CSV table of C-alpha atoms and ligand atoms in Angstrom, one decimal:
chain,number,residue,atom,x,y,z
N,28,UNK,CA,51.8,-142.2,-25.1
N,29,UNK,CA,53.3,-139.4,-23.2
N,30,UNK,CA,51.1,-136.4,-22.8
N,31,UNK,CA,52.3,-133.7,-25.1
N,32,UNK,CA,51.3,-130.2,-25.1
N,33,UNK,CA,49.9,-129.6,-28.6
N,34,UNK,CA,51.3,-126.2,-28.4
N,35,UNK,CA,54.8,-127.5,-27.7
N,36,UNK,CA,56.9,-124.9,-29.5
N,37,UNK,CA,58.4,-122.2,-27.4
N,38,UNK,CA,56.1,-119.2,-27.1
N,39,UNK,CA,57.5,-116.5,-29.3
N,40,UNK,CA,59.0,-113.7,-27.2
N,41,UNK,CA,58.1,-110.3,-28.5
N,42,UNK,CA,61.1,-108.1,-29.0
N,43,UNK,CA,61.2,-104.4,-28.5
N,44,UNK,CA,64.7,-104.4,-30.1
N,45,UNK,CA,66.3,-107.0,-32.3
N,46,UNK,CA,69.6,-105.9,-33.6
N,47,UNK,CA,71.7,-108.3,-35.8
N,48,UNK,CA,75.2,-107.9,-37.1
N,49,UNK,CA,75.0,-104.1,-36.9
N,50,UNK,CA,78.1,-102.1,-37.8
N,51,UNK,CA,78.4,-98.4,-38.0
N,52,UNK,CA,81.3,-96.1,-38.8
N,53,UNK,CA,81.3,-92.3,-39.0
N,54,UNK,CA,82.5,-91.5,-42.5
N,55,UNK,CA,85.2,-93.8,-43.9
N,56,UNK,CA,87.5,-93.6,-40.9
N,57,UNK,CA,89.0,-96.7,-39.3
N,58,UNK,CA,87.7,-99.0,-36.6
N,59,UNK,CA,87.5,-96.3,-34.0
N,60,UNK,CA,84.4,-94.2,-33.8
N,61,UNK,CA,82.5,-97.3,-34.8
N,62,UNK,CA,80.0,-99.8,-33.5
N,63,UNK,CA,80.1,-103.5,-34.1
N,64,UNK,CA,77.2,-105.3,-32.4
N,65,UNK,CA,76.7,-108.9,-33.5
N,66,UNK,CA,73.4,-109.4,-31.6
N,67,UNK,CA,71.3,-107.4,-29.1
N,68,UNK,CA,67.8,-108.3,-28.3
N,69,UNK,CA,65.6,-106.6,-25.7
N,70,UNK,CA,62.2,-108.0,-24.8
N,71,UNK,CA,59.1,-105.8,-24.8
N,72,UNK,CA,58.5,-104.2,-21.4
N,73,UNK,CA,62.1,-104.5,-20.4
N,74,UNK,CA,63.8,-101.5,-18.7
N,75,UNK,CA,67.4,-101.4,-19.7
N,76,UNK,CA,70.2,-99.4,-18.1
N,77,UNK,CA,72.8,-99.0,-20.9
N,78,UNK,CA,76.1,-97.8,-19.5
N,79,UNK,CA,79.7,-97.3,-20.6
N,80,UNK,CA,82.5,-94.8,-20.6
N,81,UNK,CA,82.3,-91.5,-22.4
N,82,UNK,CA,83.0,-92.1,-26.1
N,83,UNK,CA,82.0,-95.8,-26.0
N,84,UNK,CA,79.2,-95.3,-28.5
N,85,UNK,CA,76.1,-95.0,-26.3
N,86,UNK,CA,74.7,-91.9,-28.1
N,87,UNK,CA,75.6,-93.4,-31.5
N,88,UNK,CA,73.6,-96.5,-30.6
N,89,UNK,CA,70.6,-94.5,-29.5
N,90,UNK,CA,70.8,-92.5,-32.8
N,91,UNK,CA,70.7,-95.8,-34.7
N,92,UNK,CA,67.7,-97.0,-32.6
N,93,UNK,CA,65.8,-93.7,-33.3
N,94,UNK,CA,66.7,-93.8,-37.0
N,95,UNK,CA,68.8,-90.6,-36.9
N,96,UNK,CA,71.6,-92.7,-38.2
N,97,UNK,CA,71.4,-96.0,-40.2
N,98,UNK,CA,73.8,-98.9,-39.9
N,99,UNK,CA,76.5,-99.4,-42.5
N,100,UNK,CA,75.8,-103.1,-42.2
N,101,UNK,CA,73.3,-105.3,-40.5
N,102,UNK,CA,69.6,-104.8,-39.5
N,103,UNK,CA,67.6,-103.3,-36.7
N,104,UNK,CA,64.1,-104.4,-36.1
N,105,UNK,CA,62.0,-102.5,-33.6
N,106,UNK,CA,58.7,-103.9,-32.1
N,107,UNK,CA,59.0,-106.9,-34.4
N,108,UNK,CA,59.0,-104.7,-37.5
N,109,UNK,CA,61.7,-103.8,-40.0
N,110,UNK,CA,63.2,-100.4,-39.1
N,111,UNK,CA,66.7,-99.8,-40.4
N,112,UNK,CA,65.7,-101.1,-43.9
N,113,UNK,CA,62.8,-98.6,-44.2
N,114,UNK,CA,63.1,-95.6,-46.4
N,115,UNK,CA,64.0,-92.4,-44.5
N,116,UNK,CA,60.4,-91.2,-44.8
N,117,UNK,CA,58.9,-94.4,-43.5
N,118,UNK,CA,61.4,-94.5,-40.7
N,119,UNK,CA,60.4,-91.0,-39.6
N,120,UNK,CA,56.8,-92.1,-39.6
N,121,UNK,CA,57.6,-95.2,-37.6
N,122,UNK,CA,59.5,-93.0,-35.1
N,123,UNK,CA,56.6,-90.6,-34.7
N,124,UNK,CA,54.2,-93.4,-34.2
N,125,UNK,CA,56.1,-95.7,-31.9
N,126,UNK,CA,59.2,-94.1,-30.3
N,127,UNK,CA,59.7,-91.5,-27.7
N,128,UNK,CA,63.1,-89.9,-27.4
N,129,UNK,CA,64.6,-87.7,-24.6
N,130,UNK,CA,68.0,-86.5,-25.8
N,131,UNK,CA,70.7,-85.1,-23.6
N,132,UNK,CA,69.8,-81.5,-24.5
N,133,UNK,CA,66.1,-82.2,-24.4
N,134,UNK,CA,65.7,-80.6,-27.8
N,135,UNK,CA,62.7,-78.5,-26.9
N,136,UNK,CA,62.0,-75.7,-29.3
N,137,UNK,CA,63.1,-72.9,-27.0
N,138,UNK,CA,60.8,-70.1,-28.2
N,139,UNK,CA,57.7,-72.2,-28.4
N,140,UNK,CA,55.4,-72.7,-25.4
N,141,UNK,CA,55.5,-75.9,-23.5
N,142,UNK,CA,52.1,-76.7,-24.9
N,143,UNK,CA,53.2,-76.1,-28.5
N,144,UNK,CA,56.3,-78.3,-27.9
N,145,UNK,CA,54.0,-81.1,-26.7
N,146,UNK,CA,51.5,-80.5,-29.5
N,147,UNK,CA,54.2,-80.7,-32.1
N,148,UNK,CA,55.0,-84.2,-31.0
N,149,UNK,CA,51.4,-85.2,-31.2
N,150,UNK,CA,51.0,-83.6,-34.6
N,151,UNK,CA,53.0,-86.4,-36.2
N,152,UNK,CA,51.4,-89.2,-34.2
N,153,UNK,CA,49.2,-92.0,-35.5
N,154,UNK,CA,46.5,-91.0,-33.1
N,155,UNK,CA,45.9,-87.3,-32.9
N,156,UNK,CA,44.8,-86.4,-29.4
N,157,UNK,CA,41.5,-84.5,-29.7
N,158,UNK,CA,42.0,-82.8,-26.4
N,159,UNK,CA,45.7,-82.2,-26.4
N,160,UNK,CA,45.5,-79.4,-23.8
N,161,UNK,CA,43.7,-81.6,-21.3
N,162,UNK,CA,46.2,-84.5,-22.0
N,163,UNK,CA,49.2,-82.2,-21.7
N,164,UNK,CA,47.8,-80.7,-18.5
N,165,UNK,CA,47.2,-84.2,-17.0
N,166,UNK,CA,50.7,-85.2,-17.9
N,167,UNK,CA,52.3,-82.1,-16.4
N,168,UNK,CA,50.4,-82.6,-13.2
N,169,UNK,CA,51.7,-86.2,-13.0
N,170,UNK,CA,55.2,-84.7,-13.5
N,171,UNK,CA,54.6,-82.2,-10.7
N,172,UNK,CA,54.8,-79.2,-13.0
N,173,UNK,CA,52.3,-76.4,-12.3
N,174,UNK,CA,49.8,-75.9,-15.2
N,175,UNK,CA,50.9,-72.3,-15.7
N,176,UNK,CA,54.1,-73.6,-17.3
N,177,UNK,CA,52.0,-74.8,-20.2
N,178,UNK,CA,51.9,-71.4,-21.8
N,179,UNK,CA,55.5,-70.3,-21.0
N,180,UNK,CA,58.2,-70.6,-23.6
N,181,UNK,CA,60.4,-73.6,-23.0
N,182,UNK,CA,63.5,-71.5,-22.5
N,183,UNK,CA,61.8,-69.7,-19.5
N,184,UNK,CA,61.8,-72.9,-17.5
N,185,UNK,CA,64.5,-74.3,-15.2
N,186,UNK,CA,66.6,-77.2,-16.4
N,187,UNK,CA,64.7,-79.6,-14.1
N,188,UNK,CA,61.4,-78.3,-15.5
N,189,UNK,CA,62.6,-78.6,-19.1
N,190,UNK,CA,63.6,-82.2,-18.4
N,191,UNK,CA,60.1,-83.0,-17.2
N,192,UNK,CA,58.6,-81.3,-20.3
N,193,UNK,CA,60.9,-83.4,-22.4
N,194,UNK,CA,59.5,-86.6,-20.8
N,195,UNK,CA,55.9,-85.3,-21.3
N,196,UNK,CA,56.7,-84.7,-24.9
N,197,UNK,CA,58.3,-88.1,-25.3
N,198,UNK,CA,55.3,-89.9,-23.7
N,199,UNK,CA,52.4,-87.9,-25.0
N,200,UNK,CA,51.8,-90.4,-27.9
N,201,UNK,CA,52.2,-93.4,-25.6
N,202,UNK,CA,55.2,-94.8,-27.4
N,203,UNK,CA,56.0,-98.5,-27.1
N,204,UNK,CA,59.7,-97.7,-27.0
N,205,UNK,CA,61.3,-94.9,-25.0
N,206,UNK,CA,65.0,-93.9,-25.6
N,207,UNK,CA,66.6,-91.7,-23.0
N,208,UNK,CA,70.2,-90.3,-23.3
N,209,UNK,CA,71.9,-89.1,-20.1
N,210,UNK,CA,69.2,-86.8,-18.9
N,211,UNK,CA,70.3,-86.5,-15.3
N,212,UNK,CA,73.8,-85.1,-15.8
N,213,UNK,CA,72.8,-81.6,-14.9
N,214,UNK,CA,70.9,-82.6,-11.7
N,215,UNK,CA,71.9,-82.8,-8.1
N,216,UNK,CA,71.2,-86.2,-6.3
N,217,UNK,CA,67.8,-85.4,-4.9
N,218,UNK,CA,66.5,-83.9,-8.2
N,219,UNK,CA,68.0,-86.8,-10.0
N,220,UNK,CA,66.2,-89.4,-7.8
N,221,UNK,CA,62.9,-87.5,-8.2
N,222,UNK,CA,63.3,-87.5,-12.0
N,223,UNK,CA,64.1,-91.2,-12.1
N,224,UNK,CA,61.0,-92.1,-10.0
N,225,UNK,CA,58.8,-90.0,-12.2
N,226,UNK,CA,60.3,-91.3,-15.5
N,227,UNK,CA,59.8,-94.9,-14.4
N,228,UNK,CA,56.3,-94.4,-13.2
N,229,UNK,CA,55.3,-92.7,-16.4
N,230,UNK,CA,57.0,-95.5,-18.4
N,231,UNK,CA,55.0,-98.1,-16.5
N,232,UNK,CA,51.8,-96.3,-17.0
N,233,UNK,CA,52.1,-96.4,-20.8
N,234,UNK,CA,53.9,-99.9,-20.7
N,235,UNK,CA,56.8,-98.6,-22.7
N,236,UNK,CA,60.1,-100.5,-23.1
N,237,UNK,CA,62.9,-98.2,-21.9
N,238,UNK,CA,66.5,-97.9,-23.0
N,239,UNK,CA,68.2,-95.5,-20.6
N,240,UNK,CA,71.7,-94.4,-21.3
N,241,UNK,CA,74.1,-93.1,-18.7
N,242,UNK,CA,77.7,-93.3,-17.5
N,243,UNK,CA,76.4,-92.8,-13.9
N,244,UNK,CA,76.5,-96.2,-12.3
N,245,UNK,CA,74.6,-95.0,-9.2
N,246,UNK,CA,71.5,-95.1,-11.4
N,247,UNK,CA,71.6,-98.8,-12.0
N,248,UNK,CA,69.4,-99.7,-9.1
N,249,UNK,CA,66.4,-98.2,-10.9
N,250,UNK,CA,66.5,-100.9,-13.6
N,251,UNK,CA,65.7,-104.5,-14.0
N,252,UNK,CA,68.2,-105.1,-16.8
N,253,UNK,CA,71.7,-103.6,-17.3
N,254,UNK,CA,74.2,-103.9,-20.1
N,255,UNK,CA,77.7,-102.4,-20.6
N,256,UNK,CA,78.7,-101.0,-24.0
N,257,UNK,CA,81.9,-103.0,-23.8
N,258,UNK,CA,79.9,-106.3,-23.7
N,259,UNK,CA,77.7,-105.2,-26.7
N,260,UNK,CA,80.3,-103.6,-28.9
N,261,UNK,CA,82.9,-106.1,-30.2
N,262,UNK,CA,86.2,-105.2,-31.8
N,263,UNK,CA,86.1,-105.2,-35.6
N,264,UNK,CA,87.7,-108.4,-37.1
N,265,UNK,CA,90.1,-108.0,-40.0
N,266,UNK,CA,89.9,-104.2,-40.1
N,267,UNK,CA,91.8,-104.5,-43.5
N,268,UNK,CA,90.0,-103.9,-46.8
G,317,ADP,P1,79.0,-91.8,-25.9
G,317,ADP,O1,77.6,-91.3,-26.1
G,317,ADP,O2,79.2,-93.1,-25.2
G,317,ADP,O3,79.9,-90.8,-25.1
G,317,ADP,P2,79.3,-91.4,-28.7
G,317,ADP,O4,78.3,-92.3,-29.4
G,317,ADP,O5,78.9,-89.9,-28.6
G,317,ADP,O6,79.7,-91.9,-27.3
G,317,ADP,O7,80.7,-91.4,-29.5
G,317,ADP,C1,81.3,-92.6,-29.9
G,317,ADP,C2,82.5,-92.4,-30.7
G,317,ADP,O8,82.1,-91.8,-32.0
G,317,ADP,C3,83.5,-91.3,-30.1
G,317,ADP,O9,84.8,-91.7,-30.5
G,317,ADP,C4,83.1,-90.0,-30.8
G,317,ADP,O10,84.1,-89.2,-30.9
G,317,ADP,C5,82.6,-90.5,-32.2
G,317,ADP,N1,81.6,-89.6,-32.8
G,317,ADP,C6,80.4,-89.3,-32.2
G,317,ADP,N2,79.7,-88.5,-33.0
G,317,ADP,C7,80.5,-88.4,-34.2
G,317,ADP,C8,80.3,-87.7,-35.4
G,317,ADP,N3,79.2,-87.0,-35.6
G,317,ADP,N4,81.3,-87.8,-36.3
G,317,ADP,C9,82.4,-88.5,-36.1
G,317,ADP,N5,82.6,-89.2,-34.9
G,317,ADP,C10,81.7,-89.1,-34.0
G,318,MG,MG1,76.6,-89.6,-25.3
């Protein structure tokens, strides 16, 4: 008899993202302003560069992945757990526990100190950090930010510094999934490269899966996986009814 591996089924590949038959429309408008993604799966630990023209739906897709929007049809599972079918409250909890987000505008609370901004993210986490000041300081040091910025209001920092605080805030809870939307658009080339290096190092240190959105193709070299919105987002069939 042929020697058979008793464990002969394919090992199950853990997904960070498993998106099936997802459709989304803003309001009741036609097929434009819409996403139609039959299937998209991203393995855990992958670092994906998601690119596409302006208006191609990149931010809409990230908003679906962070639960800011929910699909009109289809399902999104994250980290092998249901996500889009959760109630709004449970989706918020899931996001706070498992997902880090860096939006285009960073979304720091401008009048709060850097420390308070980071603390706020940790407040909703599954694991409260007992020594958040030390953790925030350690993270800022890794991000090459001087520790005196910790007590400055977020709006007193330069754009480049705010970006790094946004990364610190997104990573403080050691999320399994990090979603980043066009964070480099305001940076010159050398600041941009420094930012990318830091982001990827930090991601690696917490073993986060990363979805990084940009229309800037020169960034693609930083990633092990690339996908174009036009290959994900299919035209709607039979737009009638
Ligand atoms: P990208 O991030 O790739 O530039 P977006 O996801 O922001 O693209 O936009 C995709 C499409 O959805 C565009 O046609 C845009 O005008 C439209 N859109 C984005 N946000 C809204 C909204 N809040 N209401 C209606 N349409 C929107
Ligand atoms: Mg966008």
